[in-house]
CSV table of C-alpha atoms and ligand atoms in Angstrom, one decimal:
chain,number,residue,atom,x,y,z
C,1,UNK,CA,32.3,198.7,-146.1
C,2,UNK,CA,30.7,202.0,-145.0
C,3,UNK,CA,31.3,202.9,-141.3
C,4,UNK,CA,28.1,203.6,-139.5
C,5,UNK,CA,27.8,205.7,-136.3
C,6,UNK,CA,25.2,204.4,-133.9
C,7,UNK,CA,23.3,206.8,-131.6
C,8,UNK,CA,25.4,205.9,-128.5
C,9,UNK,CA,28.9,206.1,-130.1
C,10,UNK,CA,31.0,209.1,-129.3
C,11,UNK,CA,32.0,211.2,-132.3
C,12,UNK,CA,35.4,212.7,-131.4
C,13,UNK,CA,35.1,215.5,-133.9
C,14,UNK,CA,32.2,217.0,-132.0
C,15,UNK,CA,32.5,219.7,-129.4
C,16,UNK,CA,30.8,220.0,-126.0
C,17,UNK,CA,28.1,222.0,-127.8
C,18,UNK,CA,26.8,218.8,-129.5
C,19,UNK,CA,26.7,216.8,-126.3
C,20,UNK,CA,23.6,216.3,-124.1
C,21,UNK,CA,21.7,218.4,-123.2
C,22,UNK,CA,21.6,219.1,-126.9
C,23,UNK,CA,20.2,222.6,-126.7
C,24,UNK,CA,21.9,224.5,-124.0
C,25,UNK,CA,21.1,227.7,-125.8
C,26,UNK,CA,22.9,230.3,-123.7
C,27,UNK,CA,26.1,228.3,-123.5
C,28,UNK,CA,26.0,227.3,-127.1
C,29,UNK,CA,25.5,230.8,-128.4
C,30,UNK,CA,28.1,232.2,-125.9
C,31,UNK,CA,30.6,229.6,-127.0
C,32,UNK,CA,30.0,230.4,-130.7
C,33,UNK,CA,30.2,234.1,-130.0
C,34,UNK,CA,33.5,233.9,-128.1
C,35,UNK,CA,35.0,231.7,-130.8
C,36,UNK,CA,34.0,234.3,-133.4
C,37,UNK,CA,35.7,237.2,-131.5
C,38,UNK,CA,39.5,236.7,-132.0
C,39,UNK,CA,40.0,240.4,-131.7
C,40,UNK,CA,39.5,239.9,-128.0
C,41,UNK,CA,42.9,238.4,-127.9
C,42,UNK,CA,44.5,241.7,-128.9
C,43,UNK,CA,42.6,243.4,-126.1
C,44,UNK,CA,43.8,240.7,-123.8
C,45,UNK,CA,47.4,241.2,-124.7
C,46,UNK,CA,47.3,244.9,-124.3
C,47,UNK,CA,45.5,244.7,-120.9
C,48,UNK,CA,47.9,241.9,-119.8
C,49,UNK,CA,51.0,243.8,-120.8
C,50,UNK,CA,49.8,246.9,-118.9
C,51,UNK,CA,48.8,244.9,-115.9
C,52,UNK,CA,52.1,243.1,-115.7
C,53,UNK,CA,53.9,246.4,-115.7
C,54,UNK,CA,51.9,247.6,-112.7
C,55,UNK,CA,52.2,244.3,-110.8
C,56,UNK,CA,55.9,243.7,-111.7
C,57,UNK,CA,57.5,240.3,-111.3
C,58,UNK,CA,57.0,237.7,-108.6
C,59,UNK,CA,59.3,238.1,-105.6
C,60,UNK,CA,59.5,241.9,-106.1
C,61,UNK,CA,57.9,244.4,-103.7
C,62,UNK,CA,55.3,245.7,-106.2
C,63,UNK,CA,54.0,242.1,-106.7
C,64,UNK,CA,52.7,242.2,-103.1
C,65,UNK,CA,49.8,244.3,-104.5
C,66,UNK,CA,48.8,241.5,-106.8
C,67,UNK,CA,49.2,238.9,-104.0
C,68,UNK,CA,46.8,241.1,-101.9
C,69,UNK,CA,44.2,241.5,-104.7
C,70,UNK,CA,44.4,237.9,-105.8
C,71,UNK,CA,43.6,236.7,-102.2
C,72,UNK,CA,46.8,235.2,-100.8
C,73,UNK,CA,46.0,236.7,-97.4
C,74,UNK,CA,42.5,235.4,-97.6
C,75,UNK,CA,43.4,231.8,-98.6
C,76,UNK,CA,40.7,232.2,-101.3
C,77,UNK,CA,40.1,234.5,-104.3
C,78,UNK,CA,38.8,237.8,-103.1
C,79,UNK,CA,36.9,238.5,-106.4
C,80,UNK,CA,33.9,236.2,-105.8
C,81,UNK,CA,33.3,237.6,-102.3
C,82,UNK,CA,33.7,241.2,-103.4
C,83,UNK,CA,31.4,241.0,-106.4
C,84,UNK,CA,28.4,240.4,-104.1
C,85,UNK,CA,28.6,244.1,-103.1
C,86,UNK,CA,28.0,245.8,-106.5
C,87,UNK,CA,25.5,243.0,-107.4
C,88,UNK,CA,23.5,243.5,-104.3
C,89,UNK,CA,23.7,247.3,-104.4
C,90,UNK,CA,22.7,247.5,-108.1
C,91,UNK,CA,19.8,245.0,-107.6
C,92,UNK,CA,18.5,247.0,-104.7
C,93,UNK,CA,18.9,250.3,-106.5
C,94,UNK,CA,16.9,248.9,-109.5
C,95,UNK,CA,14.1,247.6,-107.3
C,96,UNK,CA,13.9,251.0,-105.5
C,97,UNK,CA,13.9,252.9,-108.8
C,98,UNK,CA,11.1,250.7,-110.1
C,99,UNK,CA,9.2,251.4,-106.9
C,100,UNK,CA,9.8,255.1,-107.3
C,101,UNK,CA,7.9,255.0,-110.6
C,102,UNK,CA,4.6,254.5,-108.8
C,103,UNK,CA,4.6,257.5,-106.5
C,104,UNK,CA,7.9,259.4,-107.1
C,105,UNK,CA,8.8,259.3,-103.4
C,106,UNK,CA,11.9,261.4,-102.7
C,107,UNK,CA,13.1,259.2,-99.9
C,108,UNK,CA,13.0,256.1,-102.2
C,109,UNK,CA,14.9,258.0,-104.9
C,110,UNK,CA,17.6,259.1,-102.5
C,111,UNK,CA,18.0,255.5,-101.2
C,112,UNK,CA,18.3,254.3,-104.8
C,113,UNK,CA,20.9,256.9,-105.6
C,114,UNK,CA,23.0,255.9,-102.5
C,115,UNK,CA,22.9,252.3,-103.5
C,116,UNK,CA,23.7,253.0,-107.1
C,117,UNK,CA,26.9,254.8,-106.0
C,118,UNK,CA,27.8,252.1,-103.5
C,119,UNK,CA,27.6,249.6,-106.4
C,120,UNK,CA,29.7,251.8,-108.7
C,121,UNK,CA,32.4,252.3,-106.1
C,122,UNK,CA,32.6,248.7,-105.1
C,123,UNK,CA,32.6,247.6,-108.7
C,124,UNK,CA,36.1,249.2,-109.1
C,125,UNK,CA,37.5,247.1,-106.4
C,126,UNK,CA,35.8,244.0,-107.8
C,127,UNK,CA,37.4,244.7,-111.2
C,128,UNK,CA,40.9,245.0,-109.6
C,129,UNK,CA,40.6,241.7,-107.8
C,130,UNK,CA,39.2,240.0,-111.0
C,131,UNK,CA,42.2,241.3,-113.1
C,132,UNK,CA,44.6,239.9,-110.5
C,133,UNK,CA,43.0,236.4,-111.0
C,134,UNK,CA,42.7,236.7,-114.8
C,135,UNK,CA,46.2,237.9,-115.8
C,136,UNK,CA,47.8,234.5,-115.5
C,137,UNK,CA,45.2,232.7,-117.7
C,138,UNK,CA,45.9,231.8,-121.3
C,139,UNK,CA,44.0,231.0,-124.6
C,140,UNK,CA,40.2,230.8,-124.6
C,141,UNK,CA,40.0,231.3,-120.9
C,142,UNK,CA,41.9,234.6,-121.2
C,143,UNK,CA,39.6,235.6,-124.1
C,144,UNK,CA,36.5,234.6,-122.1
C,145,UNK,CA,37.8,236.6,-119.1
C,146,UNK,CA,38.4,239.7,-121.1
C,147,UNK,CA,34.8,239.5,-122.5
C,148,UNK,CA,33.6,239.2,-118.9
C,149,UNK,CA,35.6,242.3,-118.0
C,150,UNK,CA,34.3,244.3,-121.0
C,151,UNK,CA,30.7,243.5,-120.2
C,152,UNK,CA,31.2,244.5,-116.6
C,153,UNK,CA,33.1,247.6,-117.6
C,154,UNK,CA,30.3,248.6,-120.0
C,155,UNK,CA,27.8,248.0,-117.2
C,156,UNK,CA,29.8,250.2,-114.9
C,157,UNK,CA,30.0,253.1,-117.4
C,158,UNK,CA,26.2,252.8,-117.9
C,159,UNK,CA,25.6,252.8,-114.1
C,160,UNK,CA,27.9,255.8,-113.6
C,161,UNK,CA,26.0,257.7,-116.3
C,162,UNK,CA,22.7,256.6,-114.8
C,163,UNK,CA,23.8,257.9,-111.4
C,164,UNK,CA,24.8,261.3,-112.9
C,165,UNK,CA,21.5,261.5,-114.8
C,166,UNK,CA,19.6,260.8,-111.5
C,167,UNK,CA,21.5,263.6,-109.8
C,168,UNK,CA,20.4,265.9,-112.6
C,169,UNK,CA,16.8,264.9,-112.0
C,170,UNK,CA,16.4,262.7,-115.2
C,171,UNK,CA,15.4,259.6,-113.3
C,172,UNK,CA,13.5,257.9,-116.1
C,173,UNK,CA,16.4,258.1,-118.5
C,174,UNK,CA,18.7,257.0,-115.7
C,175,UNK,CA,16.4,253.9,-115.1
C,176,UNK,CA,16.6,252.9,-118.7
C,177,UNK,CA,20.4,253.0,-118.6
C,178,UNK,CA,20.6,251.1,-115.3
C,179,UNK,CA,18.2,248.5,-116.5
C,180,UNK,CA,20.4,247.9,-119.6
C,181,UNK,CA,23.4,247.8,-117.3
C,182,UNK,CA,21.7,245.2,-115.1
C,183,UNK,CA,21.1,242.9,-118.0
C,184,UNK,CA,24.8,243.2,-119.0
C,185,UNK,CA,25.8,242.4,-115.4
C,186,UNK,CA,23.7,239.3,-115.3
C,187,UNK,CA,25.2,238.0,-118.6
C,188,UNK,CA,28.7,238.9,-117.4
C,189,UNK,CA,28.0,236.9,-114.3
C,190,UNK,CA,27.1,233.9,-116.5
C,191,UNK,CA,30.4,234.3,-118.4
C,192,UNK,CA,32.3,234.5,-115.2
C,193,UNK,CA,30.6,231.4,-113.9
C,194,UNK,CA,31.7,229.6,-117.1
C,195,UNK,CA,35.3,230.5,-116.3
C,196,UNK,CA,35.0,229.1,-112.7
C,197,UNK,CA,32.7,226.1,-113.2
C,198,UNK,CA,33.4,225.0,-116.8
C,199,UNK,CA,37.1,226.0,-117.1
C,200,UNK,CA,38.1,225.6,-113.5
C,201,UNK,CA,39.8,229.0,-113.3
C,202,UNK,CA,40.2,230.2,-109.7
C,203,UNK,CA,39.5,226.8,-108.2
C,204,UNK,CA,41.8,224.6,-106.1
C,205,UNK,CA,43.1,222.2,-108.8
C,206,UNK,CA,44.2,219.6,-106.2
C,207,UNK,CA,41.1,219.6,-104.0
C,208,UNK,CA,39.9,216.3,-105.5
C,209,UNK,CA,43.2,214.4,-104.9
C,210,UNK,CA,42.8,211.6,-102.4
C,211,UNK,CA,45.6,209.5,-101.1
C,212,UNK,CA,46.4,206.5,-99.0
C,213,UNK,CA,45.1,206.3,-95.4
C,214,UNK,CA,48.5,205.0,-94.3
C,215,UNK,CA,52.1,205.6,-95.0
C,216,UNK,CA,53.4,204.4,-98.4
C,217,UNK,CA,57.1,203.8,-99.3
C,218,UNK,CA,58.0,206.1,-102.2
C,219,UNK,CA,61.8,206.2,-102.6
C,220,UNK,CA,65.0,205.1,-100.9
C,221,UNK,CA,66.4,207.9,-98.8
C,222,UNK,CA,69.9,207.5,-100.4
C,223,UNK,CA,68.4,208.4,-103.8
C,224,UNK,CA,67.5,211.9,-102.6
C,225,UNK,CA,69.9,214.6,-103.5
C,226,UNK,CA,69.9,217.4,-100.9
C,227,UNK,CA,68.4,220.6,-102.3
C,228,UNK,CA,67.0,218.9,-105.4
C,229,UNK,CA,63.2,218.5,-106.0
C,230,UNK,CA,62.2,214.9,-106.6
C,231,UNK,CA,58.9,213.7,-107.9
C,232,UNK,CA,57.4,210.5,-106.5
C,233,UNK,CA,54.2,208.6,-106.7
C,234,UNK,CA,52.4,208.3,-103.3
C,235,UNK,CA,49.6,205.7,-103.9
C,236,UNK,CA,48.6,207.4,-107.2
C,237,UNK,CA,49.1,210.9,-105.9
C,238,UNK,CA,52.1,212.8,-107.4
C,239,UNK,CA,54.3,214.4,-104.6
C,240,UNK,CA,57.4,216.4,-104.7
C,241,UNK,CA,60.1,215.9,-102.1
C,242,UNK,CA,63.0,218.0,-100.9
C,243,UNK,CA,65.8,217.0,-98.6
C,244,UNK,CA,67.2,220.0,-96.9
C,245,UNK,CA,69.9,219.2,-94.3
C,246,UNK,CA,68.5,216.3,-92.3
C,247,UNK,CA,64.9,217.3,-92.9
C,248,UNK,CA,62.7,215.8,-95.7
C,249,UNK,CA,59.5,217.6,-96.7
C,250,UNK,CA,56.8,216.7,-99.2
C,251,UNK,CA,53.8,218.5,-100.8
C,252,UNK,CA,51.5,217.7,-103.7
C,253,UNK,CA,53.4,218.0,-107.0
C,254,UNK,CA,50.4,219.4,-108.9
C,255,UNK,CA,50.1,223.1,-108.4
C,256,UNK,CA,46.8,224.3,-106.9
C,257,UNK,CA,46.7,227.2,-109.3
C,258,UNK,CA,46.5,225.6,-112.8
C,259,UNK,CA,48.0,222.2,-112.3
C,260,UNK,CA,51.7,223.0,-113.1
C,261,UNK,CA,54.3,220.4,-112.2
C,262,UNK,CA,56.1,221.8,-109.1
C,263,UNK,CA,58.9,219.2,-109.3
C,264,UNK,CA,60.0,221.0,-112.6
C,265,UNK,CA,60.1,224.3,-110.8
C,266,UNK,CA,62.9,225.9,-108.7
C,267,UNK,CA,63.7,225.7,-105.0
C,268,UNK,CA,65.1,228.4,-102.9
C,269,UNK,CA,65.2,229.0,-99.1
C,270,UNK,CA,62.5,226.4,-98.3
C,271,UNK,CA,60.2,227.6,-101.1
C,272,UNK,CA,59.3,225.8,-104.4
C,273,UNK,CA,58.4,228.1,-107.3
C,274,UNK,CA,56.0,226.7,-110.0
C,275,UNK,CA,57.5,226.6,-113.5
C,276,UNK,CA,54.3,227.9,-115.1
C,277,UNK,CA,53.3,231.2,-113.3
C,278,UNK,CA,55.9,231.3,-110.4
C,279,UNK,CA,53.5,230.7,-107.5
C,280,UNK,CA,55.6,230.1,-104.4
C,281,UNK,CA,54.8,227.4,-101.8
C,282,UNK,CA,56.7,226.6,-98.6
C,283,UNK,CA,57.9,223.0,-98.9
C,284,UNK,CA,57.4,222.1,-95.3
C,285,UNK,CA,53.8,223.3,-94.8
C,286,UNK,CA,52.4,223.9,-98.3
C,287,UNK,CA,51.5,227.5,-97.5
C,288,UNK,CA,51.4,230.1,-100.3
C,289,UNK,CA,54.3,232.6,-100.4
C,290,UNK,CA,53.2,234.4,-103.5
C,291,UNK,CA,50.3,234.4,-106.1
C,292,UNK,CA,48.8,233.6,-108.5
C,293,UNK,CA,48.0,230.5,-106.4
C,294,UNK,CA,45.9,231.3,-103.3
C,295,UNK,CA,45.2,227.8,-102.1
C,296,UNK,CA,47.9,226.0,-100.1
C,297,UNK,CA,49.4,222.8,-101.4
C,298,UNK,CA,48.3,219.5,-99.7
C,299,UNK,CA,51.1,218.2,-97.5
C,300,UNK,CA,52.4,214.8,-96.5
C,301,UNK,CA,53.7,213.4,-93.2
C,302,UNK,CA,57.2,212.0,-93.9
C,303,UNK,CA,59.1,209.3,-92.1
C,304,UNK,CA,62.0,207.0,-92.9
C,305,UNK,CA,61.8,203.3,-92.3
C,306,UNK,CA,64.5,200.8,-93.2
C,307,UNK,CA,66.1,203.4,-95.5
C,308,UNK,CA,62.8,204.1,-97.4
C,309,UNK,CA,61.1,207.4,-97.3
C,310,UNK,CA,57.4,206.9,-96.5
C,311,UNK,CA,54.6,209.5,-97.1
C,312,UNK,CA,51.1,209.8,-95.7
C,313,UNK,CA,48.9,212.5,-97.2
C,314,UNK,CA,47.4,214.8,-94.5
C,315,UNK,CA,43.9,216.1,-94.5
C,316,UNK,CA,43.7,219.1,-96.7
C,317,UNK,CA,41.4,222.1,-96.4
M,1,FES,S1,50.1,226.4,-112.5
M,1,FES,FE1,50.1,228.6,-112.3
M,1,FES,S2,51.5,229.0,-110.8
M,1,FES,FE2,51.5,226.8,-110.9
């Protein structure tokens, strides 16, 4: 008998590119283009190796630079906030340069030049913060991220050249270059959006976890070994417990960075380190000690009743 596929059956061999809407042109072409660019992986490895040498290892002084750029101090990635400066400056510069074409007003030209260089300078900071978030990605996400960086890097080179041409009085040539750069920037923004919205890079991976409104018993206290991380199920939410002295602390077991299992990590001086990329979280308040995570772990109120450890998941920002 010949198997027949009806219109509403799901064919598991198909990719997202064949799912409705069936003609998401930009996404489809971008997906095909990135899949056809394996050479980007070599670029990724080179950049990643150089970056890791600069940042060093977690828990070393040089790694503080990465923590800062990633946004641990901010409780949020710095990159999406900082990119608004070059985007706004370049957009304004382009509009002013187009306005300059009508009457070649010197004041308009000067304003456009200032904005162009504000955009160029702030783009360097944006790139540094982006690299700090990208360096711990893998696979297609890493490849997509390096394409995003190459597009933005090309845009920056064009804008710097455009700025220099403007200073040399060749404003029409400068405008041609900055217009090309602007188109590259918009497309790079789309690719960056794919990373965040489609691949969930840079988002809080535990934001959607719910939990019980009341305490739930998860394990007998006598089963906890002091200093040993223990995974439990708290009404469908995985939590990791530590008993340190007489105190018991609990945070979500799924790492807010890229969903690593914290209970398989290591514990030292009140801090759990993720086994995947070594993010550190304080066990008793979930706060981030070191990147790549920037979002704190959800925490649980803990009590012991009748020899059973009970958890109640607290509201999480
Ligand atoms: S998943 Fe990356 S540090 Fe935990």
